[in-house]
PDB file of C-alpha atoms in Angstrom:
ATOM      1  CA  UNK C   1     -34.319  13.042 -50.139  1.00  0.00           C
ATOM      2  CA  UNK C   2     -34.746  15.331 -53.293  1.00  0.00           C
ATOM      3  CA  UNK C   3     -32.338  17.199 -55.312  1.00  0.00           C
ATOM      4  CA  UNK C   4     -32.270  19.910 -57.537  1.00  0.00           C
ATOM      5  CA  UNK C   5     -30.069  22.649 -57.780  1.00  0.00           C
ATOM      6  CA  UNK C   6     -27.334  21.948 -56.483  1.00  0.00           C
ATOM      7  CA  UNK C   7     -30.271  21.530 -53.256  1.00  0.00           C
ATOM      8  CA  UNK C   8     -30.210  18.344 -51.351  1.00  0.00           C
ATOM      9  CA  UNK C   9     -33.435  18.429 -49.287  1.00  0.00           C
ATOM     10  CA  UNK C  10     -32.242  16.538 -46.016  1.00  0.00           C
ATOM     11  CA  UNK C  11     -35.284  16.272 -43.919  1.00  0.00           C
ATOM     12  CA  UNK C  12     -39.458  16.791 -44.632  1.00  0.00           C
ATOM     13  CA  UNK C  13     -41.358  16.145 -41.673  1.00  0.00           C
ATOM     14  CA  UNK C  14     -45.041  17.261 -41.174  1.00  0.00           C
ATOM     15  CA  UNK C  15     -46.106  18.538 -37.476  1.00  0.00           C
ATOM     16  CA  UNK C  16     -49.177  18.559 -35.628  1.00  0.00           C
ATOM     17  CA  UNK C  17     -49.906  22.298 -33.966  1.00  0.00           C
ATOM     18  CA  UNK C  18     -49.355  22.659 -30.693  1.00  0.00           C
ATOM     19  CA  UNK C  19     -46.185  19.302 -31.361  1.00  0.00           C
ATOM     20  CA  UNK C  20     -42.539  20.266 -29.672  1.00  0.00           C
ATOM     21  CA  UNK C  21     -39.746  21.181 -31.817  1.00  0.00           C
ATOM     22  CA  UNK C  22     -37.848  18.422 -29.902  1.00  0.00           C
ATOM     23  CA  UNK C  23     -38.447  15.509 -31.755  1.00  0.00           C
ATOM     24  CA  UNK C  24     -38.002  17.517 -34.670  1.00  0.00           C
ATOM     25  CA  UNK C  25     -34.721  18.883 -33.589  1.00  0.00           C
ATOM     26  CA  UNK C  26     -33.550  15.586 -33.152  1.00  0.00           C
ATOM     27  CA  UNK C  27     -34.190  14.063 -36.711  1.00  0.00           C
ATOM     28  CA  UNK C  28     -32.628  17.146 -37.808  1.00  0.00           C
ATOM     29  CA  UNK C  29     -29.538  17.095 -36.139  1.00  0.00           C
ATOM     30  CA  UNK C  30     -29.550  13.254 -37.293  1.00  0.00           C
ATOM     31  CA  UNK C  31     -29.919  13.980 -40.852  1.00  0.00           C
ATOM     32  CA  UNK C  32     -27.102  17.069 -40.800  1.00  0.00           C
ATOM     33  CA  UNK C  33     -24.273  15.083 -38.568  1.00  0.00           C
ATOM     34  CA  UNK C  34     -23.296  13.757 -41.944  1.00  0.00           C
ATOM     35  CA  UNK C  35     -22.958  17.164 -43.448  1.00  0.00           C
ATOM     36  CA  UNK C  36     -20.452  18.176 -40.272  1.00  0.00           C
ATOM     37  CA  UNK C  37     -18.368  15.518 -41.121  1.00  0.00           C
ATOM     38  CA  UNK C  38     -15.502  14.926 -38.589  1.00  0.00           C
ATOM     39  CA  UNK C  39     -16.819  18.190 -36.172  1.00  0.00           C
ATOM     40  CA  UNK C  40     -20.347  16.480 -35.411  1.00  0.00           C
ATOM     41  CA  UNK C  41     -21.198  19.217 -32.940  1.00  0.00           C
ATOM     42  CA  UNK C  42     -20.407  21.701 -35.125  1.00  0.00           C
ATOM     43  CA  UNK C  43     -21.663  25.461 -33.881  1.00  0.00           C
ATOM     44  CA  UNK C  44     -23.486  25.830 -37.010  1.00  0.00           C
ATOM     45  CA  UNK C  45     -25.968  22.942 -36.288  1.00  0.00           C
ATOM     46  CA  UNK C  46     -26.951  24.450 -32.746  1.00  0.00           C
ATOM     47  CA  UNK C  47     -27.811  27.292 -34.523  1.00  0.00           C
ATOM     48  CA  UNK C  48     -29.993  25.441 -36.986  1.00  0.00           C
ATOM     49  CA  UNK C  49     -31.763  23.918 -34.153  1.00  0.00           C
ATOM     50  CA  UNK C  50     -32.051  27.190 -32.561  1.00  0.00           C
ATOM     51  CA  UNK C  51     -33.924  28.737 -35.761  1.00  0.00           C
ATOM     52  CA  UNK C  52     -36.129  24.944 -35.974  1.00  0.00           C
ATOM     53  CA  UNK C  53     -37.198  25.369 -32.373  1.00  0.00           C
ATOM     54  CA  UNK C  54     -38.887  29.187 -32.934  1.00  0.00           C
ATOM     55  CA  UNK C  55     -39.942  28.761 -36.384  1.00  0.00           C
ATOM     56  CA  UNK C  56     -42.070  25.985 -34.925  1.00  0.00           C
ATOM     57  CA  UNK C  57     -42.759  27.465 -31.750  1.00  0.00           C
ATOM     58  CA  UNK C  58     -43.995  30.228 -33.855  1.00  0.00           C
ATOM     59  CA  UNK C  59     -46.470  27.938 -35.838  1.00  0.00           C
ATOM     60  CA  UNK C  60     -47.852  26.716 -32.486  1.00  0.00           C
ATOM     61  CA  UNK C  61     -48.057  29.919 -30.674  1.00  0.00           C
ATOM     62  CA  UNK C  62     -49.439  31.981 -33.766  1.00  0.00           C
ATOM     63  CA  UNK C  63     -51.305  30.160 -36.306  1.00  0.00           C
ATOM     64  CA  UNK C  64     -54.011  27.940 -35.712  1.00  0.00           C
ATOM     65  CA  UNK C  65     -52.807  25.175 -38.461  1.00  0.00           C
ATOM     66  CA  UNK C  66     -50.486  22.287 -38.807  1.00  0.00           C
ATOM     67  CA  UNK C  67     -47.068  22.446 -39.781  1.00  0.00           C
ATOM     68  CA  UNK C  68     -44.264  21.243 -42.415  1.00  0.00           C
ATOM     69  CA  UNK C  69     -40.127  21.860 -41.568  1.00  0.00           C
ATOM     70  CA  UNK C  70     -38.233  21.596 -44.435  1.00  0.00           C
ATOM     71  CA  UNK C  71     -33.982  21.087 -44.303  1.00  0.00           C
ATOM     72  CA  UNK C  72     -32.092  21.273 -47.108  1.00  0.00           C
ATOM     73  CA  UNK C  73     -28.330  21.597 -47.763  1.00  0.00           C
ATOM     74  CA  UNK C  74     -26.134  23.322 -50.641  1.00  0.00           C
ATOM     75  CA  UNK C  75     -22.791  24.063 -50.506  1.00  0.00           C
ATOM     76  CA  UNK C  76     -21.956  26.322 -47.649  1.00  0.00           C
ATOM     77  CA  UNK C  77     -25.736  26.970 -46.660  1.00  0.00           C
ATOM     78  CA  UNK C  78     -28.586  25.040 -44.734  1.00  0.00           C
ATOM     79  CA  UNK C  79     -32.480  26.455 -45.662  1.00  0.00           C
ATOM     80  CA  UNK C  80     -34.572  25.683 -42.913  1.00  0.00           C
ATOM     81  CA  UNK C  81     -38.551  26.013 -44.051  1.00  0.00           C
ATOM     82  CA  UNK C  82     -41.399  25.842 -41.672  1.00  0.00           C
ATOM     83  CA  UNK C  83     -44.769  26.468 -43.823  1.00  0.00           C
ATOM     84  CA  UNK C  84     -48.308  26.635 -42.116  1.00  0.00           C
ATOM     85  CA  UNK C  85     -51.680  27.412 -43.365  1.00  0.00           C
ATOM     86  CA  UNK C  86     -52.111  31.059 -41.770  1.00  0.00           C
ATOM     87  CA  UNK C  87     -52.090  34.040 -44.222  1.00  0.00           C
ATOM     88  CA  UNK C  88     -50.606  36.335 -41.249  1.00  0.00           C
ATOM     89  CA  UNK C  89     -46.977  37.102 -41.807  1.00  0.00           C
ATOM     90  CA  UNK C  90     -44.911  37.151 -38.749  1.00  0.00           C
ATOM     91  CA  UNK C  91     -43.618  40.494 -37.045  1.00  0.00           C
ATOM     92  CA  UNK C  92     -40.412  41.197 -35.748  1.00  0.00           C
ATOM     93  CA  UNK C  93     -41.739  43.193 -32.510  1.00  0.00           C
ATOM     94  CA  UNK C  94     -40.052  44.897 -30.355  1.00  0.00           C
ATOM     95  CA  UNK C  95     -40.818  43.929 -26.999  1.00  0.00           C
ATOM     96  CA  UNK C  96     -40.046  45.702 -23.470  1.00  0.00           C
ATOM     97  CA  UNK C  97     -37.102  44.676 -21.625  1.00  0.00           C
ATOM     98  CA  UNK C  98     -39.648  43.059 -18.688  1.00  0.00           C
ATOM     99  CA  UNK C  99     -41.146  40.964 -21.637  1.00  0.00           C
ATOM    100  CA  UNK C 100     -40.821  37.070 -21.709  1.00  0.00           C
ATOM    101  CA  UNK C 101     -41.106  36.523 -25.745  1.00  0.00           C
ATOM    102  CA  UNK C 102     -41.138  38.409 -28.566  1.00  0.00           C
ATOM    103  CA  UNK C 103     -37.553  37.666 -29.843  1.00  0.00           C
ATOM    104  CA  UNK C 104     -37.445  34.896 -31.613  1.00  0.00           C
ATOM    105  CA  UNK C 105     -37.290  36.599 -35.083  1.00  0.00           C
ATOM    106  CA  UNK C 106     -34.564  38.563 -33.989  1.00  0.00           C
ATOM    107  CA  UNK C 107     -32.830  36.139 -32.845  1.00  0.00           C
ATOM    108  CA  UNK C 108     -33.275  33.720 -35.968  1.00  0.00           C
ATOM    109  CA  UNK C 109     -31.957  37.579 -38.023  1.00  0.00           C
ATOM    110  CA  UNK C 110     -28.852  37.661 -35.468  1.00  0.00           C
ATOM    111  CA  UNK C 111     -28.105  34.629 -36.715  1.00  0.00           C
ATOM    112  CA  UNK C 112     -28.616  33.680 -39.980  1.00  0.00           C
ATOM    113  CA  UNK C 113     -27.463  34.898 -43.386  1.00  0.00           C
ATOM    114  CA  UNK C 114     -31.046  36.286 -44.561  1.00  0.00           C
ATOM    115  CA  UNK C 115     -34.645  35.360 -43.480  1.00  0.00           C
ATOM    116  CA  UNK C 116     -37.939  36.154 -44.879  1.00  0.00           C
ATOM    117  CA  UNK C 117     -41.854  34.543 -45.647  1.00  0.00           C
ATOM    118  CA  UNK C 118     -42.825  33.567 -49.009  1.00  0.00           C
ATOM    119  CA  UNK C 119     -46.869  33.618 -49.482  1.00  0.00           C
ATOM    120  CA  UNK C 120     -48.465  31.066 -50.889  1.00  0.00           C
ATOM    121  CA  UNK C 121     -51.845  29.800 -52.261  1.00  0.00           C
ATOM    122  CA  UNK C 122     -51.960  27.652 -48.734  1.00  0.00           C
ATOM    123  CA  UNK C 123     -50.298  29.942 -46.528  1.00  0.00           C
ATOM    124  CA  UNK C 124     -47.064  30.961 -45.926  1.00  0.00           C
ATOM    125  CA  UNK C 125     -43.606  29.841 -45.498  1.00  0.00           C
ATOM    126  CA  UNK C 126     -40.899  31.058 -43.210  1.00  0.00           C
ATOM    127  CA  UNK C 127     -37.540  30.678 -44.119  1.00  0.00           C
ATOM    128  CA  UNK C 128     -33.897  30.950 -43.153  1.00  0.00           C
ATOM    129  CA  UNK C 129     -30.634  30.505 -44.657  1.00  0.00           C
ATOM    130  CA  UNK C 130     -27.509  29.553 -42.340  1.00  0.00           C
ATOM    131  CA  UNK C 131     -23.878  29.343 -43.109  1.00  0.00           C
ATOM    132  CA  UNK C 132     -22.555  25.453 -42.872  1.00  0.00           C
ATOM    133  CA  UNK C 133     -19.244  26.631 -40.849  1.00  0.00           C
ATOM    134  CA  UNK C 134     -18.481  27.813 -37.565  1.00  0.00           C
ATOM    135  CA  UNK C 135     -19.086  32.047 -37.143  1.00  0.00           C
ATOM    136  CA  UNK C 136     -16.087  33.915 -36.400  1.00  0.00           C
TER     137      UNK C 136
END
């Protein structure tokens, strides 16, 4: 666990491409319950696994690389980061109502505070910022 900031980085946790977000789901719901105190299935953690599951989803269905998800926790915020080593910055398309995918960025916009991809000398990261409280 690192901190910095005012940041408390919760969870690191390299994947393998092609891996399920499940098991990564489930260490980070395990290393947020404390941050939900007494409402342990608080809204705002579905939501965070929501955002984990097509951020890596995307890595495996996109990129040809390994992955890294990275949770951290402020005050009143969770950053979930999912970096990989493909140059290609993600999309938002906009697919045709008969279309099975293509709506996972939209849906991780809809609902979080901001999203966006930071380039870097090994790739890119993905990230999104989500309020720690229920949405009204």
């Amino acid at each position: 666990m690192r901190e910095g900031n005012g940041t408390v980085e919760l969870l690191r946790h390299q994947f393998r491409h092609g891996a399920p977000a499940l098991p990564l789901r489930h260490s980070a719901r395990s290393a947020l319950r404390p941050a939900a105190g007494q409402e342990p299935d608080a809204e705002w953690i579905d939501d965070v696994m929501i955002v984990i599951s097509e951020l890596v989803q995307n890595v495996s269905q996109h990129t040809h690389s390994h992955g890294e998800l990275i949770v951290s926790i402020q005050p009143g915020t969770v950053l979930v980061e999912v970096g990989d080593s493909s140059t290609t910055v993600p999309l938002t398309p906009h697919p045709g109502p008969l279309r099975a995918g293509g709506r996972g960025l939209r849906l991780i916009d809809a609902i979080s505070q901001q999203w966006g991809v930071r380039t870097c000398p090994e790739g890119k990261v993905v990230w999104a910022r989500l309020p720690v409280s229920a949405r009204s």
